[in-house]
PDB file of C-alpha atoms in Angstrom:
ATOM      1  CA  UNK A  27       0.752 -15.984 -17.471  1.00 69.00           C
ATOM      2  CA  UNK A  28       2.148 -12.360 -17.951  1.00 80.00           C
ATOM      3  CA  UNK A  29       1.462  -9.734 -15.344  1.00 80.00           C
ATOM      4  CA  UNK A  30      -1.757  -8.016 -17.219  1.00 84.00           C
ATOM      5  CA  UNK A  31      -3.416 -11.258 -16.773  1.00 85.00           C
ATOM      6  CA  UNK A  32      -2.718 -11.555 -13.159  1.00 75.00           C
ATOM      7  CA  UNK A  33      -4.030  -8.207 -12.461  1.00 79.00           C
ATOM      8  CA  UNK A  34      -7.099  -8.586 -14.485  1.00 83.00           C
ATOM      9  CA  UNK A  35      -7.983 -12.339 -12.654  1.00 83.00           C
ATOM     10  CA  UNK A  36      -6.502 -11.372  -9.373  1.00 73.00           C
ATOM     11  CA  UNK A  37      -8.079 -12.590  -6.197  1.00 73.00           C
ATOM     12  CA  UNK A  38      -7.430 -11.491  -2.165  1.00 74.00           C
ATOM     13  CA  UNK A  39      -4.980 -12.408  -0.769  1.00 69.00           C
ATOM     14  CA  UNK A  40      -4.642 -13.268   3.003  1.00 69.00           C
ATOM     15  CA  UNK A  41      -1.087 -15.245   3.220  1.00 73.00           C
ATOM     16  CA  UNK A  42       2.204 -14.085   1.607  1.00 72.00           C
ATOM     17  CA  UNK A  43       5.130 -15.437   1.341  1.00 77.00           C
ATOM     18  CA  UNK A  44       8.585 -13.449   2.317  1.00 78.00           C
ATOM     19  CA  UNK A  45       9.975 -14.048  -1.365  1.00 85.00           C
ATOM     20  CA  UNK A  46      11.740 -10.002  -2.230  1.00 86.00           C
ATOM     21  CA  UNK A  47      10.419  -8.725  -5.438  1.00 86.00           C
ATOM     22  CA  UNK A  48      13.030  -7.826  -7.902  1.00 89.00           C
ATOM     23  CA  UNK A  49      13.180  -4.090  -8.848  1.00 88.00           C
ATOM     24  CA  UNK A  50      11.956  -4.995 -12.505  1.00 91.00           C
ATOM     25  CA  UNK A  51       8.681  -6.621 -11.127  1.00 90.00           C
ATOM     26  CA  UNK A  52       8.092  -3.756  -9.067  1.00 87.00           C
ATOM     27  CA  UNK A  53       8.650  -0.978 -12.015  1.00 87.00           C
ATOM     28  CA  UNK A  54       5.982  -2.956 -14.061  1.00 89.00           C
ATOM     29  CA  UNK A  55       3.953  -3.163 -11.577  1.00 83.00           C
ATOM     30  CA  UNK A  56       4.180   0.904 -11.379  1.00 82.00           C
ATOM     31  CA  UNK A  57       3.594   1.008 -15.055  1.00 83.00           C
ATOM     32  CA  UNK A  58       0.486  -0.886 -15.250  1.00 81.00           C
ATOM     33  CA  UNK A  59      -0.908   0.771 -12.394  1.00 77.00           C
ATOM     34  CA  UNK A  60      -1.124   4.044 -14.119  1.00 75.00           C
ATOM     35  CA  UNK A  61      -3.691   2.622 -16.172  1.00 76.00           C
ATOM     36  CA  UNK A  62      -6.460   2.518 -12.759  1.00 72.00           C
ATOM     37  CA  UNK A  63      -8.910   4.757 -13.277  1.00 72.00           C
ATOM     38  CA  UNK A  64      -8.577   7.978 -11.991  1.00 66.00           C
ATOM     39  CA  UNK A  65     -10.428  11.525 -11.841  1.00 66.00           C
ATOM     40  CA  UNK A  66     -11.284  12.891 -15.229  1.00 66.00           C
ATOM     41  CA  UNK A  67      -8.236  11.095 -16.972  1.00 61.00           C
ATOM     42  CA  UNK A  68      -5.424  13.260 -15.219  1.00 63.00           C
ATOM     43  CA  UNK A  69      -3.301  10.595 -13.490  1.00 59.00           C
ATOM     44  CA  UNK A  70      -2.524  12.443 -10.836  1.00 65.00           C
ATOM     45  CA  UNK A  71      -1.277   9.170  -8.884  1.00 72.00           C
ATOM     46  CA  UNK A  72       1.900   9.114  -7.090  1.00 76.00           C
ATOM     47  CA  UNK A  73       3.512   5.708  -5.884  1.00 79.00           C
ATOM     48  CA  UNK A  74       5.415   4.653  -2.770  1.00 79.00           C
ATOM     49  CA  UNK A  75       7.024   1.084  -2.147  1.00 83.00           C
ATOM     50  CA  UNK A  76       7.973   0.091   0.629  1.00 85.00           C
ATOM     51  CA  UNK A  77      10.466  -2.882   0.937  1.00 87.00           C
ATOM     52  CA  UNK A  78      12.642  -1.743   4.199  1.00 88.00           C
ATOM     53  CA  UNK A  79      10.925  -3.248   7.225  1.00 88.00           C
ATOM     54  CA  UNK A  80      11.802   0.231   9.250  1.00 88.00           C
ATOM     55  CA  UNK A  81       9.433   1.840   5.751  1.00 85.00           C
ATOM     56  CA  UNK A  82       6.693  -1.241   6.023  1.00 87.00           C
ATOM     57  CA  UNK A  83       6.896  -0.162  10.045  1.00 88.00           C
ATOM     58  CA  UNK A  84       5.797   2.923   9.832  1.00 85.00           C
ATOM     59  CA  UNK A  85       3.582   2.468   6.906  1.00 82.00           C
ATOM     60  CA  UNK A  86       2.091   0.157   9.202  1.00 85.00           C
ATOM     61  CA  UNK A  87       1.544   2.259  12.466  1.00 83.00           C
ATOM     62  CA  UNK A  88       0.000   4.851   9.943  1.00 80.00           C
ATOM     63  CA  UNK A  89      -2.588   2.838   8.491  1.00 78.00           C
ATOM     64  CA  UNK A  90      -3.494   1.029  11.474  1.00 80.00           C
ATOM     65  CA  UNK A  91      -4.117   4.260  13.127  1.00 77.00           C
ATOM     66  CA  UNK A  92      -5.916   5.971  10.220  1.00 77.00           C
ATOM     67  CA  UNK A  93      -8.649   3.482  11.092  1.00 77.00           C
ATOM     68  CA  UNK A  94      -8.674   4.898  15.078  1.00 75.00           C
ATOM     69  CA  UNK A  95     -11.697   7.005  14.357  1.00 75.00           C
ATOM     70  CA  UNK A  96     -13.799   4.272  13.515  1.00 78.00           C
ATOM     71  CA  UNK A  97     -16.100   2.638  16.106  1.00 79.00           C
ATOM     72  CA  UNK A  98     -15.421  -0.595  15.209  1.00 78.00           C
ATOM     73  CA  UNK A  99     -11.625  -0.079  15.378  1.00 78.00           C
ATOM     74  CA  UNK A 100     -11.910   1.467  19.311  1.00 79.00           C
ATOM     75  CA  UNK A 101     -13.506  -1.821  20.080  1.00 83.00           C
ATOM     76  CA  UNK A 102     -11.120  -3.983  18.670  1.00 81.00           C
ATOM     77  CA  UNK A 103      -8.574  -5.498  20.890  1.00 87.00           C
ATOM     78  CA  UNK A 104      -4.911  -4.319  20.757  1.00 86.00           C
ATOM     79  CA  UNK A 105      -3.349  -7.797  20.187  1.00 90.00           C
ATOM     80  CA  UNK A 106      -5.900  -7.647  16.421  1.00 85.00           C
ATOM     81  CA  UNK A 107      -4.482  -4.393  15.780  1.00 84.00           C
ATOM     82  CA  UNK A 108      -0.857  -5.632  16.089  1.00 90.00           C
ATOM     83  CA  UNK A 109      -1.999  -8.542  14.144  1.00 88.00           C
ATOM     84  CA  UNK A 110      -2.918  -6.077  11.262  1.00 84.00           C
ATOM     85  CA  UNK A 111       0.542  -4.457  11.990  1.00 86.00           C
ATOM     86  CA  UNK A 112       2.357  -7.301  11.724  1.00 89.00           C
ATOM     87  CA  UNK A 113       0.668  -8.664   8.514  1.00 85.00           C
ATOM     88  CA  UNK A 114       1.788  -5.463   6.561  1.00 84.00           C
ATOM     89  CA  UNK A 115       5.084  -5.509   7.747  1.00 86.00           C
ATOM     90  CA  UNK A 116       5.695  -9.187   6.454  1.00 85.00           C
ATOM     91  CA  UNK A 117       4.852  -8.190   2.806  1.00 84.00           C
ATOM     92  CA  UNK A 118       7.773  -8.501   0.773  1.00 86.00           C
ATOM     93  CA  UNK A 119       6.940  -5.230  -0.582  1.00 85.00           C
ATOM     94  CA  UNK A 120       4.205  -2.718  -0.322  1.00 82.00           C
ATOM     95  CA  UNK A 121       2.947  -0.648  -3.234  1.00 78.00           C
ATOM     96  CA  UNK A 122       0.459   1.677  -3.251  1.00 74.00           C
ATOM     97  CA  UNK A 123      -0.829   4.647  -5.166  1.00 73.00           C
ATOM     98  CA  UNK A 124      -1.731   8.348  -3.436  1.00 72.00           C
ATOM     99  CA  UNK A 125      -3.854  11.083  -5.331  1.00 68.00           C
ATOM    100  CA  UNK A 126      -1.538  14.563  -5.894  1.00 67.00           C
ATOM    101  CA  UNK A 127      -1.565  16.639  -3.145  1.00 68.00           C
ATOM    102  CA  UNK A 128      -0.880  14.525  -0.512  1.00 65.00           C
ATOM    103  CA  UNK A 129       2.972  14.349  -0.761  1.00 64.00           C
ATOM    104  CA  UNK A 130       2.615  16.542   2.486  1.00 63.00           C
ATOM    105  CA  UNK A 131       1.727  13.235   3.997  1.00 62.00           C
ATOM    106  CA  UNK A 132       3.930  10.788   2.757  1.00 63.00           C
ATOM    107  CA  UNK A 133       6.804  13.326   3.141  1.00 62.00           C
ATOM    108  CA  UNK A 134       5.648  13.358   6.937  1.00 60.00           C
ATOM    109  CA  UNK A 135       5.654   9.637   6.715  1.00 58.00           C
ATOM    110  CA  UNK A 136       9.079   8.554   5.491  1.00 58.00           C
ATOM    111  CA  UNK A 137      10.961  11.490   6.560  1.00 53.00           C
ATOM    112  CA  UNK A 138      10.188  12.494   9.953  1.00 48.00           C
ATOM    113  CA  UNK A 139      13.052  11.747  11.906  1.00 43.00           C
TER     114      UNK A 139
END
């Protein structure tokens, strides 16, 4: 099965397994994902993986705590918020797209000190 067909048939996913991606599975990965759809057909998508687990960390603390203004999410017990923590951070490696305009953020992200 090549990687198109994975993508098209894909499923969730709740249990990974620590396995490192090569560099050459993650750069296809990249190049298929420019074919998502996107706003009028500009591809204004930017990418960020995240393989380090001091990266995956703070990727981590920022998602988690993007959801703090939700109701749900102040209600939620700390030790299921570490368990969402915890779950990113044991991806082998995290890849996601941003829209342009929002390097201001993941600049912030990866290289505050």
């Amino acid at each position: 099965m090549n990687i198109q067909e994975l993508i098209k048939d894909r499923r969730t996913i709740r249990k990974f397994n620590t396995q490192p991606l090569s560099q050459e599975t993650i750069l296809e990965l990249m190049n298929i994902a420019v074919w998502a759809p996107n706003h009028k057909l500009r591809e204004p998508w930017r990418f960020i993986c995240a393989t380090e687990m001091e990266s995956k960390a703070r990727l981590a603390d920022h998602m988690v705590g993007s959801l703090s203004e939700l109701k749900r999410y102040k209600l939620m017990p700390s030790k299921i918020k570490q368990m969402y923590k915890d779950k990113i951070q044991l991806i082998p490696a995290v890849l996601f797209k941003y829209r342009k305009g929002y390097d201001f953020l993941i600049h912030s992200l990866y290289f505050s000190e």
